[in-house]
Amino acid sequence: MPVQASKVNTSKVNIGRIEDFPQQSGKTVEVLKWSIAVFHLSNGSMQAVENKCPHKGGPLAEGIICGDHVYCPLHDWKISTKDGKVQEPDTGCVQTFPVDVEDGYVYLTIE
C-alpha cells in the first residue's frame, strides 16, 4: 500500500517512522510528482529510487532485494539502489533520492 508523505518542508519530506519500513522490503511513497520505491536494506541503511523500471515500467518497490540491488518484478532487471544504474547486460538508469533517518523519522530529499 502506498504511503503518503505527511509533511513537505521545501525539499526534505517526512515519509514516516523507521518501523513503517520493514527490512529487506520496499515500499511505495508518493511525493509531489514522484512515485518512489524506498528500501530498508539488511545492513540497516535506507535507499530510495524512482519506482519505475526503465525497461517496461515495473514497480521496483515490489522487487526482490539482494544486497544493494533490487530485481524488477516483471523481467528481473538488476538495478543498484545506490546509484540507480541498471546492471549489465541490460542498460539504463533510474533517479535516486537521498534518504536520512533522524529521531526515528525517515526523510526523502527531493530536488
Short mmCIF file of C-alpha atoms in Angstrom, two decimals:
data_model
loop_
_atom_site.label_atom_id
_atom_site.label_comp_id
_atom_site.label_asym_id
_atom_site.label_seq_id
_atom_site.Cartn_x
_atom_site.Cartn_y
_atom_site.Cartn_z
CA MET A 1 0.00 0.00 0.00
CA PRO A 2 1.46 3.42 -0.94
CA VAL A 3 2.45 5.78 1.86
CA GLN A 4 1.53 9.44 1.54
CA ALA A 5 4.09 11.98 2.67
CA SER A 6 2.88 13.62 5.86
CA LYS A 7 4.88 16.81 5.70
CA VAL A 8 6.51 18.76 2.92
CA ASN A 9 9.32 21.07 4.03
CA THR A 10 10.89 22.65 0.92
CA SER A 11 12.78 19.69 -0.49
CA LYS A 12 13.04 17.49 2.61
CA VAL A 13 9.95 15.31 3.08
CA ASN A 14 8.95 13.28 6.14
CA ILE A 15 7.68 9.91 4.84
CA GLY A 16 7.08 8.16 8.15
CA ARG A 17 8.73 6.34 11.01
CA ILE A 18 11.56 3.85 10.50
CA GLU A 19 9.37 0.99 11.77
CA ASP A 20 6.98 1.68 8.87
CA PHE A 21 9.70 0.30 6.56
CA PRO A 22 10.42 -3.38 7.28
CA GLN A 23 13.94 -4.56 6.48
CA GLN A 24 14.58 -6.36 3.19
CA SER A 25 11.47 -4.99 1.55
CA GLY A 26 10.37 -2.00 -0.49
CA LYS A 27 7.53 0.43 -0.01
CA THR A 28 5.98 2.89 -2.44
CA VAL A 29 5.89 6.55 -1.38
CA GLU A 30 4.13 9.21 -3.43
CA VAL A 31 5.84 12.61 -3.10
CA LEU A 32 4.95 15.55 -5.31
CA LYS A 33 5.17 14.24 -8.90
CA TRP A 34 7.23 11.18 -7.96
CA SER A 35 6.38 7.57 -7.20
CA ILE A 36 9.39 6.46 -5.16
CA ALA A 37 10.48 2.98 -4.02
CA VAL A 38 12.01 3.17 -0.54
CA PHE A 39 14.09 0.20 0.66
CA HIS A 40 15.24 -0.65 4.18
CA LEU A 41 18.26 -2.84 3.50
CA SER A 42 19.56 -5.71 5.65
CA ASN A 43 22.54 -3.61 6.78
CA GLY A 44 20.11 -1.06 8.26
CA SER A 45 20.66 1.60 5.61
CA MET A 46 17.84 3.05 3.54
CA GLN A 47 17.84 3.78 -0.19
CA ALA A 48 15.25 5.33 -2.49
CA VAL A 49 14.86 5.13 -6.26
CA GLU A 50 12.25 6.06 -8.80
CA ASN A 51 9.57 3.34 -8.63
CA LYS A 52 9.64 2.54 -12.32
CA CYS A 53 11.99 0.13 -14.08
CA PRO A 54 13.42 1.73 -17.23
CA HIS A 55 12.69 -1.45 -19.20
CA LYS A 56 8.87 -1.84 -19.03
CA GLY A 57 7.93 0.33 -16.05
CA GLY A 58 7.79 -2.46 -13.46
CA PRO A 59 7.12 -1.30 -9.85
CA LEU A 60 10.55 -1.61 -8.21
CA ALA A 61 9.10 -1.39 -4.68
CA GLU A 62 7.65 -4.86 -5.34
CA GLY A 63 11.02 -6.25 -6.48
CA ILE A 64 13.33 -8.62 -4.66
CA ILE A 65 16.14 -7.00 -2.67
CA CYS A 66 19.62 -8.56 -2.69
CA GLY A 67 22.37 -6.52 -1.05
CA ASP A 68 22.33 -3.03 -2.61
CA HIS A 69 20.30 -4.12 -5.63
CA VAL A 70 16.64 -4.61 -6.49
CA TYR A 71 15.37 -7.02 -9.12
CA CYS A 72 12.44 -5.75 -11.17
CA PRO A 73 9.39 -7.97 -10.51
CA LEU A 74 8.44 -8.01 -14.21
CA HIS A 75 11.59 -9.07 -16.06
CA ASP A 76 14.28 -9.47 -13.35
CA TRP A 77 16.40 -6.47 -14.37
CA LYS A 78 19.00 -5.80 -11.67
CA ILE A 79 19.21 -2.16 -10.53
CA SER A 80 21.54 -0.58 -7.97
CA THR A 81 19.68 1.15 -5.16
CA LYS A 82 22.78 3.31 -4.53
CA ASP A 83 23.28 4.92 -7.95
CA GLY A 84 20.21 3.79 -9.89
CA LYS A 85 22.22 2.12 -12.64
CA VAL A 86 20.91 -0.96 -14.39
CA GLN A 87 23.45 -3.78 -14.23
CA GLU A 88 24.86 -5.40 -17.38
CA PRO A 89 23.99 -6.90 -19.75
CA ASP A 90 20.97 -4.56 -19.56
CA THR A 91 21.33 -0.79 -19.68
CA GLY A 92 19.57 2.26 -18.25
CA CYS A 93 19.21 4.21 -15.05
CA VAL A 94 16.55 5.35 -12.57
CA GLN A 95 16.50 8.52 -10.44
CA THR A 96 17.83 8.11 -6.89
CA PHE A 97 16.85 10.16 -3.83
CA PRO A 98 18.85 10.84 -0.65
CA VAL A 99 17.33 9.27 2.49
CA ASP A 100 18.00 10.42 6.05
CA VAL A 101 16.79 8.98 9.34
CA GLU A 102 16.52 11.47 12.19
CA ASP A 103 14.99 10.73 15.60
CA GLY A 104 13.22 7.66 14.20
CA TYR A 105 11.68 9.53 11.23
CA VAL A 106 12.58 8.89 7.59
CA TYR A 107 13.10 11.85 5.26
CA LEU A 108 13.49 12.00 1.49
CA THR A 109 15.24 14.90 -0.19
CA ILE A 110 13.54 15.88 -3.44
CA GLU A 111 15.39 18.28 -5.72
#
